Coordinates of C-alpha atoms in Angstrom, one line a residue:
Y1276 CA 0.7 64.6 14.2
A1277 CA -2.9 63.5 14.8
K1278 CA -5.1 60.6 13.8
D1279 CA -8.7 59.4 14.2
S1280 CA -10.9 56.5 13.2
W1281 CA -14.7 56.7 12.7
R1282 CA -17.0 53.8 12.2
F1283 CA -20.0 55.7 10.6
H1284 CA -21.8 52.4 9.6
P1285 CA -21.5 48.8 10.7
E1286 CA -19.8 48.0 7.4
W1287 CA -17.8 51.2 6.9
R1288 CA -14.8 52.7 8.7
L1289 CA -13.0 55.9 8.0
N1290 CA -9.4 56.5 9.1
F1291 CA -7.6 59.8 8.9
G1292 CA -4.1 61.0 9.9
T1293 CA -2.1 64.2 9.4
R1294 CA 1.4 65.3 10.2
W1295 CA 3.2 68.6 10.1
T1296 CA 7.0 68.2 9.4
S1297 CA 9.8 70.8 9.4
V1298 CA 13.3 69.9 8.3
L1299 CA 16.4 72.2 8.7
L1300 CA 19.7 71.3 7.0
S1301 CA 22.9 73.3 7.3
A1302 CA 26.2 72.1 5.8
N1303 CA 29.6 74.0 5.6
F1304 CA 32.3 73.1 3.1
N1305 CA 35.4 74.0 5.2
E1306 CA 37.9 72.0 3.0
T1307 CA 38.4 73.5 -0.4
Q1308 CA 41.8 71.8 -1.2
F1309 CA 40.2 69.0 -3.2
Y1310 CA 36.8 70.5 -4.3
D1311 CA 36.7 74.2 -4.7
F1312 CA 33.0 74.7 -5.5
S1313 CA 31.4 78.1 -6.2
F1314 CA 29.5 77.8 -2.9
S1315 CA 30.8 77.2 0.6
Q1316 CA 27.6 76.2 2.4
V1317 CA 24.2 74.7 1.9
N1318 CA 21.3 75.9 4.0
Q1319 CA 17.8 74.5 3.5
Y1320 CA 14.5 74.7 5.5
H1321 CA 11.4 72.9 4.3
Q1322 CA 8.0 72.3 5.9
A1323 CA 4.9 70.5 4.7
W1324 CA 1.7 68.7 5.6
S1325 CA 1.4 65.0 5.1
T1326 CA -2.0 63.2 5.2
S1327 CA -3.3 59.7 5.1
T1328 CA -7.0 58.8 4.5
S1329 CA -8.4 55.3 4.1
V1330 CA -11.9 53.9 3.8
V1331 CA -12.5 50.2 4.8
Y1332 CA -15.6 48.4 3.7
T1333 CA -16.5 45.0 5.4
P1334 CA -19.6 43.7 3.8
R1335 CA -19.3 40.2 5.3
L1336 CA -17.4 38.5 8.0
N1337 CA -14.7 37.1 5.7
W1338 CA -14.3 40.0 3.3
S1339 CA -12.9 43.5 3.5
F1340 CA -12.1 46.1 0.8
S1341 CA -10.1 49.3 1.4
Y1342 CA -9.1 52.5 -0.4
L1343 CA -6.2 54.6 0.8
N1344 CA -4.9 58.0 -0.3
G1345 CA -1.7 59.4 1.1
V1346 CA 0.0 62.8 0.5
G1347 CA 3.6 63.0 1.6
F1348 CA 7.0 64.7 1.0
R1349 CA 10.6 63.9 1.5
A1350 CA 13.1 66.7 2.1
P1351 CA 16.7 66.2 0.8
N1352 CA 19.1 64.7 3.4
L1353 CA 22.8 65.4 3.8
D1354 CA 23.8 62.8 1.3
D1355 CA 21.4 64.2 -1.3
V1356 CA 22.7 67.8 -1.3
A1357 CA 26.2 67.9 0.2
K1358 CA 28.2 64.7 -0.3
V1359 CA 30.9 64.0 -2.9
F1360 CA 31.4 60.3 -3.8
D1361 CA 31.8 58.0 -6.8
S1362 CA 28.8 55.9 -7.7
Q1363 CA 30.9 53.9 -10.1
P1364 CA 34.3 54.3 -11.8
G1365 CA 34.3 57.3 -14.1
N1366 CA 31.3 59.0 -12.4
V1367 CA 31.4 61.4 -9.5
I1368 CA 28.3 62.7 -7.7
V1369 CA 28.6 66.3 -6.5
P1370 CA 26.5 68.5 -4.2
N1371 CA 23.5 70.4 -5.5
P1372 CA 22.5 73.3 -3.1
D1373 CA 19.4 74.0 -5.2
L1374 CA 17.8 70.6 -4.7
E1375 CA 14.2 70.8 -3.5
P1376 CA 11.9 68.3 -1.7
E1377 CA 9.9 65.7 -3.6
Y1378 CA 6.1 65.4 -3.1
T1379 CA 3.9 62.3 -3.6
N1380 CA 0.2 61.5 -3.9
T1381 CA -0.6 57.8 -3.6
H1382 CA -3.8 55.9 -4.2
E1383 CA -4.1 52.2 -3.2
L1384 CA -6.9 49.7 -3.6
S1385 CA -6.9 46.3 -1.8
A1386 CA -9.1 43.3 -1.0
R1387 CA -8.8 40.6 1.6
Y1388 CA -10.6 37.3 2.3
K1389 CA -10.0 35.3 5.4
S1390 CA -11.6 32.0 6.5
E1391 CA -10.5 29.2 8.7
H1392 CA -8.3 27.6 6.1
I1393 CA -7.7 30.2 3.4
Q1394 CA -6.3 33.8 3.5
L1395 CA -6.2 35.8 0.2
E1396 CA -5.0 39.4 -0.2
A1397 CA -4.4 41.5 -3.3
G1398 CA -3.9 45.1 -4.0
T1399 CA -2.7 47.7 -6.5
F1400 CA -1.2 51.2 -6.0
F1401 CA -0.3 54.3 -8.0
T1402 CA 2.0 57.2 -6.8
A1403 CA 2.4 60.5 -8.7
Y1404 CA 5.6 62.4 -7.9
R1405 CA 6.2 66.1 -8.1
D1406 CA 9.8 67.3 -8.1
A1407 CA 11.1 63.8 -7.8
I1408 CA 14.7 63.5 -6.7
V1409 CA 16.7 61.7 -9.4
L1410 CA 20.3 61.3 -10.3
R1411 CA 21.2 63.0 -13.6
D1412 CA 24.2 64.4 -15.5
F1413 CA 25.3 67.8 -14.1
Q1414 CA 27.9 70.5 -14.4
V1415 CA 30.3 72.1 -12.0
D1416 CA 31.3 75.7 -13.0
G1417 CA 30.3 74.9 -16.6
R1418 CA 32.3 71.6 -16.7
D1419 CA 30.6 68.2 -17.2
S1420 CA 33.8 66.3 -16.0
I1421 CA 36.3 66.9 -13.2
L1422 CA 39.3 65.1 -11.8
Y1423 CA 38.3 62.7 -9.0
E1424 CA 41.1 60.7 -7.3
G1425 CA 43.3 61.2 -10.3
Q1426 CA 40.6 60.1 -12.9
L1427 CA 38.6 62.3 -15.2
S1428 CA 35.0 61.6 -14.1
K1429 CA 31.6 62.5 -15.5
V1430 CA 29.8 64.9 -13.1
Q1431 CA 26.3 63.8 -11.8
A1432 CA 24.1 65.2 -9.1
N1433 CA 20.7 64.8 -7.6
V1434 CA 18.2 67.1 -9.3
N1435 CA 14.4 67.5 -9.4
A1436 CA 12.3 65.9 -12.1
Q1437 CA 9.0 67.7 -12.5
E1438 CA 6.9 64.5 -12.9
A1439 CA 7.4 60.8 -12.2
L1440 CA 5.2 57.8 -11.4
L1441 CA 5.3 54.6 -9.4
L1442 CA 2.8 51.9 -9.8
G1443 CA 2.4 48.2 -9.0
G1444 CA 0.5 45.4 -7.4
Y1445 CA 0.9 42.6 -4.9
M1446 CA -0.9 39.4 -3.8
S1447 CA -0.5 36.8 -1.1
V1448 CA -2.1 33.4 -0.6
K1449 CA -2.2 31.2 2.5
I1450 CA -3.8 27.8 2.6
Q1451 CA -3.8 25.8 5.8
G1452 CA -4.9 22.1 6.2
K1453 CA -4.5 19.5 8.8
H1454 CA -1.0 18.6 7.8
L1455 CA -0.1 20.9 4.9
E1456 CA 0.4 24.7 4.8
L1457 CA 1.1 26.7 1.7
F1458 CA 2.1 30.4 1.6
Q1459 CA 2.9 32.4 -1.5
T1460 CA 3.5 36.1 -2.2
L1461 CA 4.1 38.1 -5.5
N1462 CA 5.1 41.7 -5.9
Y1463 CA 5.5 43.9 -9.0
T1464 CA 6.6 47.6 -9.1
Y1465 CA 7.3 49.9 -12.0
G1466 CA 8.7 53.5 -11.7
D1467 CA 9.5 56.0 -14.4
V1468 CA 10.4 59.7 -14.8
L1469 CA 7.9 61.4 -17.1
H1470 CA 9.2 65.0 -17.4
P1471 CA 11.7 66.4 -18.3
F1472 CA 13.8 63.2 -18.4
Q1473 CA 11.5 60.9 -20.3
N1474 CA 11.7 57.1 -20.1
I1475 CA 14.2 57.2 -17.3
P1476 CA 13.6 54.5 -14.6
L1477 CA 13.3 55.6 -11.0
D1478 CA 16.1 54.4 -8.7
H1479 CA 15.7 51.5 -6.3
I1480 CA 12.8 49.9 -8.0
P1481 CA 12.9 46.1 -7.5
P1482 CA 12.0 43.7 -10.3
L1483 CA 9.1 41.3 -10.1
F1484 CA 9.7 39.1 -7.0
G1485 CA 8.0 36.6 -4.7
K1486 CA 8.4 34.0 -2.0
G1487 CA 6.7 30.7 -1.3
Q1488 CA 6.8 28.1 1.5
L1489 CA 5.2 24.7 1.8
N1490 CA 5.1 23.1 5.2
Y1491 CA 4.3 19.6 6.3
L1492 CA 3.1 19.6 9.9
Q1493 CA 3.2 16.8 12.5
P1494 CA 2.6 17.1 16.2
R1495 CA 6.3 16.8 17.1
W1496 CA 8.1 17.9 13.9
K1497 CA 7.7 20.0 10.7
A1498 CA 9.3 19.9 7.3
S1499 CA 9.5 23.0 5.1
F1500 CA 10.3 23.7 1.5
E1501 CA 10.9 27.4 0.5
W1502 CA 11.5 29.1 -2.8
V1503 CA 12.4 32.7 -3.6
F1504 CA 12.4 34.2 -7.1
N1505 CA 12.7 37.5 -9.0
G1506 CA 12.6 38.8 -12.5
E1507 CA 15.4 40.6 -14.4
K1508 CA 16.7 43.9 -13.0
G1509 CA 16.9 46.2 -16.0
L1510 CA 19.5 48.9 -16.4

């Protein structure tokens, strides 16, 4: 990998980084007593460039604004392509030797203000996926259900969705006085598969959540009150 930073103006700075990644995966299915798949091994080799570029604008001592663009990829790991397990009763996840890497293109805008007593930060981001890895219904040798630990279970596997998106925003506030200190964060994330599985939420997307803390400060002791909250986690 390589990275560099260039301050081409007193108020402007450009950061750039790049990485070349190669991933090799080889898995053999030696035991066929329980799962006799039509394939006996999975061999994959993937390589790609990842880049990150950001521009930071600092017009005043207390203010800074930034834009970031990142291009990345994630190659399937051993669990993604070769593991057999039950995600929940009645469902079984099976290997998919044809699973490909997912690629992302992310854009992020953020602003920050910092003074002696106040710190404010807010930002928004958008990520476009290509070949996103998602869990969907699958078939094994033309069957959509197989026996797993004595139970007829629906077959699922990790597959590639052509298009998906991830977007959201965040903010934080810190106010510090002589005896009182307040800190609050708020985060929101939304993810959805666009094609070919329309209106399917991306996995592992948290609901709206945040954390706050109020401190009362004295020279020899401190009292704190904290709160944590989150929105509903949809199905």
